[in-house]
Coordinates of C-alpha atoms in Angstrom, one line a residue:
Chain A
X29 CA -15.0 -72.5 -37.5
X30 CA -12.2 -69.8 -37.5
X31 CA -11.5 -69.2 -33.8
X32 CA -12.4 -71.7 -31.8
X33 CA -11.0 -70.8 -27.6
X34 CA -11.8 -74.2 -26.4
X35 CA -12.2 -74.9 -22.4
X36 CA -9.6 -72.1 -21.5
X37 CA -8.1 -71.4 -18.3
X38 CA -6.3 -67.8 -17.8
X39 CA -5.1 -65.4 -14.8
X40 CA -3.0 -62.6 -13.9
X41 CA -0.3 -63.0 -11.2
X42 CA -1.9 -62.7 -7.9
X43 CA -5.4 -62.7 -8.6
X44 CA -8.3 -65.0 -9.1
X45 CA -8.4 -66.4 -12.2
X46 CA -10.4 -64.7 -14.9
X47 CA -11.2 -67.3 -16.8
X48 CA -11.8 -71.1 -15.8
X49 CA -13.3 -73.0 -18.7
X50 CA -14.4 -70.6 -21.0
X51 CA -15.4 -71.1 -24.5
X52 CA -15.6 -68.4 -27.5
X53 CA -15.8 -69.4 -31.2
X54 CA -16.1 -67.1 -34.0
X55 CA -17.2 -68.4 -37.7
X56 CA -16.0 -67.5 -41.1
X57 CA -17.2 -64.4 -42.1
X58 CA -19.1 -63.9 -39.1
X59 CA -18.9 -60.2 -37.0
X60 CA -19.1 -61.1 -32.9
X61 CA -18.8 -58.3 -30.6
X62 CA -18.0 -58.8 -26.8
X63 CA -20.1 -56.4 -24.8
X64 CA -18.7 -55.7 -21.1
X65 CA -18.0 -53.1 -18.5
X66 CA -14.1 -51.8 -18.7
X67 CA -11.8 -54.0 -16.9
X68 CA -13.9 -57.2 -17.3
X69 CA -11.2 -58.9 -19.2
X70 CA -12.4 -58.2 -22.6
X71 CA -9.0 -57.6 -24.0
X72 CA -7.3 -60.6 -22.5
X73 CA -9.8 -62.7 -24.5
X74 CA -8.5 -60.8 -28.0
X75 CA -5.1 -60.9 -26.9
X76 CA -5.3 -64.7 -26.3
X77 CA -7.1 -64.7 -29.9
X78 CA -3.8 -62.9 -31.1
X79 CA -0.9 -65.4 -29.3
X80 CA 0.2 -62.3 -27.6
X81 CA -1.0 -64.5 -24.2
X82 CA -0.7 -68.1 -23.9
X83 CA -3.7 -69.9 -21.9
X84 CA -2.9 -71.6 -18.8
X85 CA -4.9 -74.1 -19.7
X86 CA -7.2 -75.9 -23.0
X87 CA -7.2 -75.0 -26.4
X88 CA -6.5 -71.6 -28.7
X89 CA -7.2 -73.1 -31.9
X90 CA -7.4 -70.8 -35.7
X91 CA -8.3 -71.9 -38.8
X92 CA -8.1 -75.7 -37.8
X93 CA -5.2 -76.0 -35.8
X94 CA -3.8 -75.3 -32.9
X95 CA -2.6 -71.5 -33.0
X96 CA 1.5 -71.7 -32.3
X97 CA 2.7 -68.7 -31.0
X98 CA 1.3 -65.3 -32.7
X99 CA -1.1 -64.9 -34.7
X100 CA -0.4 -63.7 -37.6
X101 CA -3.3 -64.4 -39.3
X102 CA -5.5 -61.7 -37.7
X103 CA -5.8 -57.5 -38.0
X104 CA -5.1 -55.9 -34.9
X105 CA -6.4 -52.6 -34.0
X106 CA -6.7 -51.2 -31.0
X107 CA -7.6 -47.8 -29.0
X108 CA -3.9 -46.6 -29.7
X109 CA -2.2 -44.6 -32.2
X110 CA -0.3 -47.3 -33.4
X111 CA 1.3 -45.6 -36.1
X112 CA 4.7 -44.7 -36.6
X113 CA 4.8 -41.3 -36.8
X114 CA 8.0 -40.8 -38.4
X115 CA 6.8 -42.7 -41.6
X116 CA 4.1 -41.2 -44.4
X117 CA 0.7 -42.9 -44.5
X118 CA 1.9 -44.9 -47.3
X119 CA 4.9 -46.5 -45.5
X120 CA 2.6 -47.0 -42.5
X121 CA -0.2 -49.2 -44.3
X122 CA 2.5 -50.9 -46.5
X123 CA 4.2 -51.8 -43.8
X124 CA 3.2 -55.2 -42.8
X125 CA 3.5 -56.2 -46.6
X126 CA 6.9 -55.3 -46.1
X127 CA 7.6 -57.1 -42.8
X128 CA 6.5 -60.2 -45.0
X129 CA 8.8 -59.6 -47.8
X130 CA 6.2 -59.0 -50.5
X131 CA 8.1 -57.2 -53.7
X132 CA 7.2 -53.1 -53.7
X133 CA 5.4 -53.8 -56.9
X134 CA 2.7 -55.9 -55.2
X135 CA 2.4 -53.6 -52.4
X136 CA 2.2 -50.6 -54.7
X137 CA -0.9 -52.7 -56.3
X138 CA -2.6 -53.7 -52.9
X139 CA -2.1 -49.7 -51.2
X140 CA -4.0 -48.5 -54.3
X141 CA -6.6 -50.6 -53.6
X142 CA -6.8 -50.4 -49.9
X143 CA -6.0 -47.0 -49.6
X144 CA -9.1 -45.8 -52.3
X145 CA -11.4 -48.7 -49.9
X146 CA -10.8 -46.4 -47.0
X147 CA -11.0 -42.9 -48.7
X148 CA -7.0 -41.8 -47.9
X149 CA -6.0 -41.7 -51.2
X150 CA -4.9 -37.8 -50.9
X151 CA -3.1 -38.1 -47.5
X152 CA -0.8 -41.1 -48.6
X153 CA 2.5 -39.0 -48.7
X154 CA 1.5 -37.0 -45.5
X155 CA 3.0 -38.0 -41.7
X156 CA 0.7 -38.9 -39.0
X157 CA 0.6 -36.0 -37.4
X158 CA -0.9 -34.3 -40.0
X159 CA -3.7 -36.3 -39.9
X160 CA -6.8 -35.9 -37.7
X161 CA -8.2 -38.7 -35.3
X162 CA -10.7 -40.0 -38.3
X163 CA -8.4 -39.7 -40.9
X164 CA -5.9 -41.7 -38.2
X165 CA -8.7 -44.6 -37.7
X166 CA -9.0 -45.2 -41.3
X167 CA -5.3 -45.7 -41.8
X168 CA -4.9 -48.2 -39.4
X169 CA -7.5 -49.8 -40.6
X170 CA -6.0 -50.0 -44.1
X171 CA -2.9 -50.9 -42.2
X172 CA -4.9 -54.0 -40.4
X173 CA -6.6 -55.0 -43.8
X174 CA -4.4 -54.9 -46.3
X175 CA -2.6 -58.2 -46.0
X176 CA -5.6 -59.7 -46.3
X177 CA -6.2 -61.7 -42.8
X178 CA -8.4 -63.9 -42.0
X179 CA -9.9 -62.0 -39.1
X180 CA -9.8 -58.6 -37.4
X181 CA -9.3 -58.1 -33.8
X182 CA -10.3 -54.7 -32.9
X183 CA -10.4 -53.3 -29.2
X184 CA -12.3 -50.2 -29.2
X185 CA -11.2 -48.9 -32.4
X186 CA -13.3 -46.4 -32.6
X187 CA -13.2 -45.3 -28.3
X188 CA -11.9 -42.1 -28.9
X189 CA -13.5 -40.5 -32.1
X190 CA -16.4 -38.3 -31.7
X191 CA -20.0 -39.9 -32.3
X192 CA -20.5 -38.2 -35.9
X193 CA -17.4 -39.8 -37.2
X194 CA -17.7 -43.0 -35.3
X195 CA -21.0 -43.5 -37.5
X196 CA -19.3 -43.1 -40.8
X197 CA -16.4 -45.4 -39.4
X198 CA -19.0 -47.6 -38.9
X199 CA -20.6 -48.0 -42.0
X200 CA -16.9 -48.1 -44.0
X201 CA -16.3 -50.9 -41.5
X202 CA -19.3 -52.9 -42.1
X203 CA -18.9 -52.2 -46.1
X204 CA -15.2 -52.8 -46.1
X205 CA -15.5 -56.8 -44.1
X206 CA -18.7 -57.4 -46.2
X207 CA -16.5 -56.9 -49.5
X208 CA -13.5 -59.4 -47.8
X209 CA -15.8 -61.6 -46.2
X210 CA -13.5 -61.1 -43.0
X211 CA -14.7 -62.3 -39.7
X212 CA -14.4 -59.8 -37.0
X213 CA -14.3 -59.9 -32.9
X214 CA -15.1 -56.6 -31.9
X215 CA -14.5 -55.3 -28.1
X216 CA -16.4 -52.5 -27.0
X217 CA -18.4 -51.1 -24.1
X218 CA -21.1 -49.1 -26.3
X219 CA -24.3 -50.7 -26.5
X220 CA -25.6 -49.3 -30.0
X221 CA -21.8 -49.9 -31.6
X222 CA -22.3 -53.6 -30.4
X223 CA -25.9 -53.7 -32.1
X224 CA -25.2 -52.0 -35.3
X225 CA -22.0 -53.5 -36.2
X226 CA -22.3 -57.4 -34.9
X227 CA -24.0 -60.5 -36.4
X228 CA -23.8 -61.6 -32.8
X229 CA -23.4 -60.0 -29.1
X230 CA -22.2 -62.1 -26.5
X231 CA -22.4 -59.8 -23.0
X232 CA -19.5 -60.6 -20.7
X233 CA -19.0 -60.2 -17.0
X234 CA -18.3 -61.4 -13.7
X235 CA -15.5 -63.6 -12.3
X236 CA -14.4 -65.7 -13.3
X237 CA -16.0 -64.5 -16.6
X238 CA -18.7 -65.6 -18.1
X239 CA -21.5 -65.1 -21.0
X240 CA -24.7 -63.5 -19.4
X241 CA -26.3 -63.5 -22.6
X242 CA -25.9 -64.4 -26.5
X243 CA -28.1 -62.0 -28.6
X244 CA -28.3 -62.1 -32.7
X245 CA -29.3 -58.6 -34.1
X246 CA -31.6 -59.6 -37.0
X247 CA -30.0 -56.6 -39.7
X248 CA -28.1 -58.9 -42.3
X249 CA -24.5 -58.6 -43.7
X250 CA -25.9 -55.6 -45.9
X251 CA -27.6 -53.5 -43.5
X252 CA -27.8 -49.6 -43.7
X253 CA -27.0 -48.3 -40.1
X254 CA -28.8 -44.9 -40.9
X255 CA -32.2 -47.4 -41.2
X256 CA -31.0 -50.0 -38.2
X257 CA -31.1 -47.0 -35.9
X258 CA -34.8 -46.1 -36.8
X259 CA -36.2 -49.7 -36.1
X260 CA -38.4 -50.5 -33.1
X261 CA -36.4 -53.9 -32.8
X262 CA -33.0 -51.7 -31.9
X263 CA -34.6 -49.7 -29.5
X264 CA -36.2 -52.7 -28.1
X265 CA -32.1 -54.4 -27.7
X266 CA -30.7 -51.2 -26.9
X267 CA -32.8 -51.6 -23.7
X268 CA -32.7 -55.4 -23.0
X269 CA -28.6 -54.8 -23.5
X270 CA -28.6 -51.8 -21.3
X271 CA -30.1 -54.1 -18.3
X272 CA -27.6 -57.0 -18.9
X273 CA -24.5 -54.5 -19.0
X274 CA -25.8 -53.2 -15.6
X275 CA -25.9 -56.9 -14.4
X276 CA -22.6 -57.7 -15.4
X277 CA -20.9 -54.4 -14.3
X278 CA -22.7 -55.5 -10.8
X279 CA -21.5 -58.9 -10.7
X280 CA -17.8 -57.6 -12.2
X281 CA -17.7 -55.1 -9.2
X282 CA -19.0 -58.0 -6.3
X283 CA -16.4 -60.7 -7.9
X284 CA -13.5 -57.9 -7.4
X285 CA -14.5 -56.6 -4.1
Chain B
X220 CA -16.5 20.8 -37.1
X221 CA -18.3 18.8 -35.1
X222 CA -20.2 17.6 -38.5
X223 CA -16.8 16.1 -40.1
X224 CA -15.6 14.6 -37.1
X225 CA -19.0 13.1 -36.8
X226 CA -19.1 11.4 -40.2
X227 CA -15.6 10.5 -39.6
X228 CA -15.4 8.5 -36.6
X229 CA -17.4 5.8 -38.6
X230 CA -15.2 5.2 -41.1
X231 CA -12.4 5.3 -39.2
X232 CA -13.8 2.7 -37.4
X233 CA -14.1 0.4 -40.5
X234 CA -10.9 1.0 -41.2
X235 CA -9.4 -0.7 -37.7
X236 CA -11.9 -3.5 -38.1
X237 CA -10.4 -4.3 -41.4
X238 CA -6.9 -3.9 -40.4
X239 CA -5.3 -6.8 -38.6
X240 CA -3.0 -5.0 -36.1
X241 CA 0.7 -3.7 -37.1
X242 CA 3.0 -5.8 -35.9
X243 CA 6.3 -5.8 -37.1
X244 CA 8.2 -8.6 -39.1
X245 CA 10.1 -11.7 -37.8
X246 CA 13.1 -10.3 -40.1
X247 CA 13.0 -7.0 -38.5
X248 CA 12.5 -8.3 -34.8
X249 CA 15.3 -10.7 -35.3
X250 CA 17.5 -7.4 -36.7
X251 CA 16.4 -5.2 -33.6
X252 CA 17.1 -7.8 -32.1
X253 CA 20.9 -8.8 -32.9
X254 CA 21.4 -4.7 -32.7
X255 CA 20.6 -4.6 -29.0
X256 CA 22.7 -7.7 -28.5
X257 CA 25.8 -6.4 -29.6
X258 CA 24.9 -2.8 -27.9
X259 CA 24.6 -5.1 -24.8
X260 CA 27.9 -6.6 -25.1
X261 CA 30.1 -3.6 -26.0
X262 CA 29.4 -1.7 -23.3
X263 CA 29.7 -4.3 -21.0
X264 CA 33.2 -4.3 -23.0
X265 CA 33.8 -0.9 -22.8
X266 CA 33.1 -0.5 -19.0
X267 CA 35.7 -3.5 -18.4
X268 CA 38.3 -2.0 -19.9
X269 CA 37.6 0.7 -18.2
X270 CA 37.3 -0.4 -14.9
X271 CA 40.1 -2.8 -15.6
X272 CA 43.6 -1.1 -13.6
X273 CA 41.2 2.0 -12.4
X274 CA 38.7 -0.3 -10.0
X275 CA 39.9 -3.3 -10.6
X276 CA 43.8 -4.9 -10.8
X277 CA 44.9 -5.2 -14.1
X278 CA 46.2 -8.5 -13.0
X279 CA 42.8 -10.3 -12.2
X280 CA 40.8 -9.7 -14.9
X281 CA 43.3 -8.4 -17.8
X282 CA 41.3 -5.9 -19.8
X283 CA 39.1 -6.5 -23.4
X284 CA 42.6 -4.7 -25.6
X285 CA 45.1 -7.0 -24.1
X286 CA 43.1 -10.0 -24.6
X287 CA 42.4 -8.8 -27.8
X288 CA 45.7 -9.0 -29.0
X289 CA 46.8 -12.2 -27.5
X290 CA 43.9 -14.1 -29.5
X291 CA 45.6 -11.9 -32.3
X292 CA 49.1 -13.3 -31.2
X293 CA 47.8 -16.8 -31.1
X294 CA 46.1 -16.8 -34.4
X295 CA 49.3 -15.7 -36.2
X296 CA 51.7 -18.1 -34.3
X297 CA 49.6 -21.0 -34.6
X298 CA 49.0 -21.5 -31.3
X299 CA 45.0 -21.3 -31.9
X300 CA 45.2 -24.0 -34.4
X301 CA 47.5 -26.8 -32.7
X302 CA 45.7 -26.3 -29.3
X303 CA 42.3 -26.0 -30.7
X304 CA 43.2 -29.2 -32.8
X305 CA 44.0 -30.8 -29.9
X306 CA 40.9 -30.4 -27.9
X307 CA 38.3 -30.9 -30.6
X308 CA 40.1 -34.1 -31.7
X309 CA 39.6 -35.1 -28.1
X310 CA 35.8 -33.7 -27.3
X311 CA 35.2 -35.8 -30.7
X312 CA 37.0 -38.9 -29.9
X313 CA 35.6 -39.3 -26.4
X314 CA 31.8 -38.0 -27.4
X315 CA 32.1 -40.8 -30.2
X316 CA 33.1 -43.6 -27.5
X317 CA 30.8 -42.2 -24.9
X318 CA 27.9 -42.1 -26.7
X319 CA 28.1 -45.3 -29.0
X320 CA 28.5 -46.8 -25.9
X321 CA 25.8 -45.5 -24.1
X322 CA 23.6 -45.9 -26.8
X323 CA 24.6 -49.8 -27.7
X324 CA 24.1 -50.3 -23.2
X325 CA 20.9 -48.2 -22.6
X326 CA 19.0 -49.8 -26.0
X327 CA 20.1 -53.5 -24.8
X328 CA 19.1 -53.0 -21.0
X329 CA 15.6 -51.2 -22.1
X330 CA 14.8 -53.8 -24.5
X331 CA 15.3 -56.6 -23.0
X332 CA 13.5 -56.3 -19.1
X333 CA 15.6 -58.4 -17.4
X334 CA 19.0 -57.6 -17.6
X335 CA 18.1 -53.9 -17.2
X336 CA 16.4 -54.7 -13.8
X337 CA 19.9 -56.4 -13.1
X338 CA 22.6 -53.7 -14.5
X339 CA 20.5 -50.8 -14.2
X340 CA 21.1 -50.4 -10.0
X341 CA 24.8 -50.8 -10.9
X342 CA 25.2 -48.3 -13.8
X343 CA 23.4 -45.8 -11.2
X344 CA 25.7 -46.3 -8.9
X345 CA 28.4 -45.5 -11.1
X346 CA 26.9 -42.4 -12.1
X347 CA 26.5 -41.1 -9.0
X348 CA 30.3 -41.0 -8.6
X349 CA 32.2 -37.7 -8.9
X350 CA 33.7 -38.2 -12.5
X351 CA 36.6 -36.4 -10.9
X352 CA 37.4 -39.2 -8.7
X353 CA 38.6 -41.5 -11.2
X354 CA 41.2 -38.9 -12.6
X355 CA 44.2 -40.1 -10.6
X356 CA 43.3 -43.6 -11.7
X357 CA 42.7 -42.3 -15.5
X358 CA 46.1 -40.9 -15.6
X359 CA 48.0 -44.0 -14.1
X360 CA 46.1 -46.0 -16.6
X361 CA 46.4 -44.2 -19.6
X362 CA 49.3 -41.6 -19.0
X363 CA 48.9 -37.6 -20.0
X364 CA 48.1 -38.1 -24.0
X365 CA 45.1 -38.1 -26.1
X366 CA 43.5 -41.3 -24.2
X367 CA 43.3 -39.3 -21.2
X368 CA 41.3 -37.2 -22.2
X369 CA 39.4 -39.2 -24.5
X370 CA 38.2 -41.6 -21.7
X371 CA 37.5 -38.6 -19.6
X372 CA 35.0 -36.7 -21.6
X373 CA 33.9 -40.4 -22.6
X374 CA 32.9 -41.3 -19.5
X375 CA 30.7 -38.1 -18.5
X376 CA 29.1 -38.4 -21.9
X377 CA 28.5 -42.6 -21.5
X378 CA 25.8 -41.6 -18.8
X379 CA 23.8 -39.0 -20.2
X380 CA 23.3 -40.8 -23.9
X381 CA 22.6 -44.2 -21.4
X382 CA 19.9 -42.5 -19.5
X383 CA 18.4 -40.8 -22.6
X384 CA 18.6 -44.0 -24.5
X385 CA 17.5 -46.4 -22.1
X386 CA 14.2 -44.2 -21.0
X387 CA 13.3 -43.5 -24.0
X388 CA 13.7 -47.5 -25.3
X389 CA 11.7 -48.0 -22.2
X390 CA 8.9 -44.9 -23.6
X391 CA 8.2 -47.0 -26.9
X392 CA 4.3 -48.1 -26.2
X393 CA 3.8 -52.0 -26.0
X394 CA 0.7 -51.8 -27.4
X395 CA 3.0 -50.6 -31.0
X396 CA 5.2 -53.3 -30.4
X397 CA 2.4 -55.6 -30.5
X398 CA 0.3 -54.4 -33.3
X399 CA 3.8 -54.7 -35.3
X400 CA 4.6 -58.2 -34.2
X401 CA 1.4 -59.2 -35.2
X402 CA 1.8 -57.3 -38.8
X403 CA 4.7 -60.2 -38.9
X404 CA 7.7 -58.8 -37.4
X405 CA 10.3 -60.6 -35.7
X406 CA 12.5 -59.0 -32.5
X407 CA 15.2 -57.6 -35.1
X408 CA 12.5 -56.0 -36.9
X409 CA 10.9 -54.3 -34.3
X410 CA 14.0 -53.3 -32.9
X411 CA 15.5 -51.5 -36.2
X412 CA 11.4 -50.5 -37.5
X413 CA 10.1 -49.3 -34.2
X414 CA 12.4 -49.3 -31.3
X415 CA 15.2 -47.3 -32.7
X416 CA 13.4 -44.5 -34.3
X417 CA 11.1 -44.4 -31.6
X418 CA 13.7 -43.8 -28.9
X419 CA 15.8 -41.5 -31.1
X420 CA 13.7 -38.5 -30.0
X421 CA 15.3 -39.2 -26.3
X422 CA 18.5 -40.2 -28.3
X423 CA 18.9 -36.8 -30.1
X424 CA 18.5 -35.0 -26.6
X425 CA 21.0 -37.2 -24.9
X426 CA 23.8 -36.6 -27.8
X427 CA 22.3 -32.8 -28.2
X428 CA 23.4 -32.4 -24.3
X429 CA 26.1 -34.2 -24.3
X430 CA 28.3 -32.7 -26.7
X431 CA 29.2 -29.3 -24.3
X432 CA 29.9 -31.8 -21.8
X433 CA 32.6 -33.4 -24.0
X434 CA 33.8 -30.9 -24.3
X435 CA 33.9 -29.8 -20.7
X436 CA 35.2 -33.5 -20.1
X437 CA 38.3 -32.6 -22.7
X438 CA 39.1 -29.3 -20.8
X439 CA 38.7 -30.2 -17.6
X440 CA 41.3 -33.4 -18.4
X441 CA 43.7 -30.8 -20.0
X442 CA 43.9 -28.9 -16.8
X443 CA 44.0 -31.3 -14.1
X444 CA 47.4 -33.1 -16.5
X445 CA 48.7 -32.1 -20.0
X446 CA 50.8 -30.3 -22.3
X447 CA 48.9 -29.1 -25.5
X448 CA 45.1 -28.7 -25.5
X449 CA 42.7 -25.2 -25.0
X450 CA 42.4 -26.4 -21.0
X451 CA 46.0 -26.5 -20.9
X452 CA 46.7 -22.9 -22.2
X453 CA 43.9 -21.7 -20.0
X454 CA 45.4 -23.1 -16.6
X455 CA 49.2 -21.8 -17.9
X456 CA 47.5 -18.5 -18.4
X457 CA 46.7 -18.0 -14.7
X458 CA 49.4 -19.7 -13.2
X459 CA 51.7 -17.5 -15.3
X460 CA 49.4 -14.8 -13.6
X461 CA 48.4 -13.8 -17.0
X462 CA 44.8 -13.2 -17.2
X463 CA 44.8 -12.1 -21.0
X464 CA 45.9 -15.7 -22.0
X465 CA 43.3 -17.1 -20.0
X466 CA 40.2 -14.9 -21.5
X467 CA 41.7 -15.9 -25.1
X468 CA 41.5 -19.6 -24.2
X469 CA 37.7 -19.0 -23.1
X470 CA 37.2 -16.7 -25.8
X471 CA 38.2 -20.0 -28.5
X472 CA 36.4 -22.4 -26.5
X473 CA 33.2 -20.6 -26.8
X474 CA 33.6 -20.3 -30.6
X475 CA 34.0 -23.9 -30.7
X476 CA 31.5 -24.7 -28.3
X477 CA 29.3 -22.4 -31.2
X478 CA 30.0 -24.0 -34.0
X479 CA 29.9 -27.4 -32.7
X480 CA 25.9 -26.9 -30.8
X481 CA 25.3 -25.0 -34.3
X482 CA 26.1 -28.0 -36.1
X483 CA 24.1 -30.4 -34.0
X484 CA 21.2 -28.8 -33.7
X485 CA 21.7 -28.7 -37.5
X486 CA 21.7 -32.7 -37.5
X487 CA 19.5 -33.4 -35.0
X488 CA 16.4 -31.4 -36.8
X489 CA 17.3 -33.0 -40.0
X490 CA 16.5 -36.3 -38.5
X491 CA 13.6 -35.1 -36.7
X492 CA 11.9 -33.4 -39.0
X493 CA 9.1 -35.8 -39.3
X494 CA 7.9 -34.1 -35.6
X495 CA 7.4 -30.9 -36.7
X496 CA 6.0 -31.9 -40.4
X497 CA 2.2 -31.6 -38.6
X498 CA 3.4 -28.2 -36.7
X499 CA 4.0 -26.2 -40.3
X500 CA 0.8 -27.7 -42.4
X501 CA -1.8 -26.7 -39.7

């Protein structure tokens, strides 16, 4: 077990607290997506996956300890245009290797790699703003994968890109963790991203939060998203998922109010 | 007749649509431009000197010949140079201290939360404090030289790079601090990788603004109390009732004040230029 959040008590100042006892563990290798209505306190679960929160009370444990202040074993990607805009593609996906002190000729070798794996190769000497939102997604993916973590943490990566490009982001996703064997957690509040993409969906809601449901897409490690969205079977979860998401946007709303 | 002009009208037609419109160059505009500039301010020249003794005293407002030759009088004597010399020394010295310590004060109080919800109030109510007011106390302090002045200017340019710099630390997104801590950097890093150059856009205002106030500060300081300096031959000119030698004084400190936003604005893009790189490719 990779992630394993263990009996975890957490709350904002002034509030009730969002989550008393709860339990999430994420395998090797494995892709989980948490499905939940905005606000439901998706985030606070990935940034207590990343050390960025500490839990009030149980365990945060990664790759068999207990995690010690952040994690810098993870990806993290978010909804954001995290890049620095005043440095060239290059820079910006190099950059962590050069936080951590890895010699240029190294990180010469791994952007070549990384940089052909997400299809940037002609942009790396161009600045961020000359990029467009697609071209902006793939970089910080690059960014998030190229030194090599164990896991990614991605909060709506894809939330603002239009559907057409969101599919192929998808796929180069899928393809690109397949070939690392990463494990991924995966926030989002699209129903067909969370079937397509994960090896398992765990729909979130209420308060203090809670899993409404655990659901296992049958598609494999190595399946073609073009085909996934033509099966009976993912019409069939689109709708089940659908229902649940209403149930837990209702019982989100009736905790709050 | 009515045959050609038929047939015509169709081809001169295609002719439009494959025209863009005439418009005329930036070069040229820029020319025209410049022409009408200088057509603008030699009239407005030519009616002062004449109105100058006719509707006007002579006394009040001199007239454009006169002042003319005292700029003349003070280039060849060297008055220009040691004055000039005197005041951009000055507007450099006290824009250097105000602004390095405006920047080192606004980054430390927007980075770190606490202390700027503790010195922030304070610093406010310092600014809201006629600069004037502290003169008198200035000049006890630190007598009618150069440090006068320099802690003058200094302290008007001290709150517009703090403001500028601590709002724009503030500005920097926590959600890029975060992805970078996580990428492995510590607070140093972040700081000198992603604070810094992130603020520097509010930085380069502050500075950008804040260098005709140095200068201002410098002038203003050479009036109120001094013997050498561009303020100080401006304020002798008009209590010596000579308005010429007042105009020259204003006439040099607007070629410095030239020069010196020319050479900023200069500086400034340079370090900038990364903002405009998607601007010119698109």
């Amino acid at each position: 077990m990779l992630l394993d959040i263990h009996d975890v008590y957490f709350g904002y100042q002034n509030e009730v607290e969002l989550l008393q006892g709860f339990d999430l563990h994420v395998e090797r290798g494995e892709f989980v997506a948490l499905l939940g209505p905005s606000g439901c306190g998706k985030s606070t679960l990935m940034n207590l996956a990343a050390g960025l929160l500490k839990p009030l009370g149980g365990t945060v444990d990664f790759d068999g300890g207990p995690l010690k202040g952040l994690n810098r074993e993870v990806g993290y990607m978010t909804q954001g245009d995290t890049l620095l805009p005043w440095a060239s593609v290059a820079k910006n996906i190099t950059l962590p290797l050069e936080l951590r002190n890895i010699p240029k000729a190294e990180r010469e070798e791994r952007l070549d790699r990384v940089i052909r794996l997400v299809n940037l190769a002609d942009a790396r000497d161009k600045f961020p703003s000359e990029l467009s939102g697609g071209m902006k997604r793939r970089a910080l993916l690059a960014r998030s994968i190229i030194y090599d973590p164990q896991m990614l943490l991605m909060d709506e990566p894809f939330g603002a890109l239009d559907a057409q490009l969101r599919e192929v982001m998808h796929q180069e996703l899928l393809s690109t963790v397949a070939r690392t064997g990463q494990s991924v957690l995966f926030i989002t509040h699209d129903i067909s991203e969370s079937i397509l993409l994960a090896d398992r969906i765990l729909v979130l809601g209420g308060l203090p939060l809670r899993v409404m449901e655990e659901i296992r897409p049958p598609y494999g490690k190595d399946r073609i998203l073009a085909k996934v969205r033509t099966e009976d079977s993912y019409f069939q979860l689109e709708r089940h998922l659908r229902d649940l998401l209403r149930q837990a946007d209702a019982a989100t709303k009736a905790a709050k109010s | 007749m009515t045959d050609t002009s038929l047939s015509s009208a169709p081809a001169d037609r295609r002719e439009r649509q494959r025209k863009a419109p005439a418009r005329i160059s930036p070069t040229r505009r820029r020319l025209e431009n410049l022409v009408i500039q200088i057509i603008l301010i030699s009239a407005f020249l030519m009616l002062w000197e004449y109105a100058s003794g006719r509707w006007v005293p002579r006394l009040m407002v001199s007239k454009p010949s006169d002042i003319w030759t005292t700029i003349l009088r003070w280039l060849w004597d060297g008055t220009f140079a040691t004055n000039l010399w005197v005041t951009v020394q000055a507007t450099v010295g006290g824009f250097l201290l105000g602004a390095s310590a405006g920047m080192a004060l606004g980054f430390i109080t927007g980075a770190w939360k606490r202390l700027g919800e503790i010195l922030q109030p304070i610093v406010t109510a310092f600014y809201t404090l006629p600069r004037l007011a502290l003169a008198p106390l200035f000049l006890l302090w630190f007598g009618l030289g150069m440090e006068f002045r320099i802690m003058f200017s200094a302290t008007i340019v001290f709150f517009l790079v703090y403001y500028n710099t601590y709002f724009g630390v503030r500005e920097v997104s926590s959600e890029l601090i975060s992805a970078v801590r996580i990428m492995g950097a510590n607070w140093f890093q972040v700081a000198i990788r992603v604070i810094i150059p992130s603020a520097l856009v509010w930085v380069a205002a502050g500075l950008k603004i804040s260098v005709p106030y140095a200068l201002v500060g410098v002038v203003v300081a050479e009036m109120l109390a001094s013997d050498k300096g561009m303020g100080y031959l401006l304020s002798r000119g008009a209590s010596q009732f000579s308005a010429a030698q007042s105009f020259a004084a204003i006439f040099g400190l607007l070629v410095v004040a030239l020069v010196v936003d020319w050479l900023i604005t200069r500086i400034t893009n340079h370090a900038l230029r990364w903002k405009s790189a998607g601007l010119q490719n698109q």
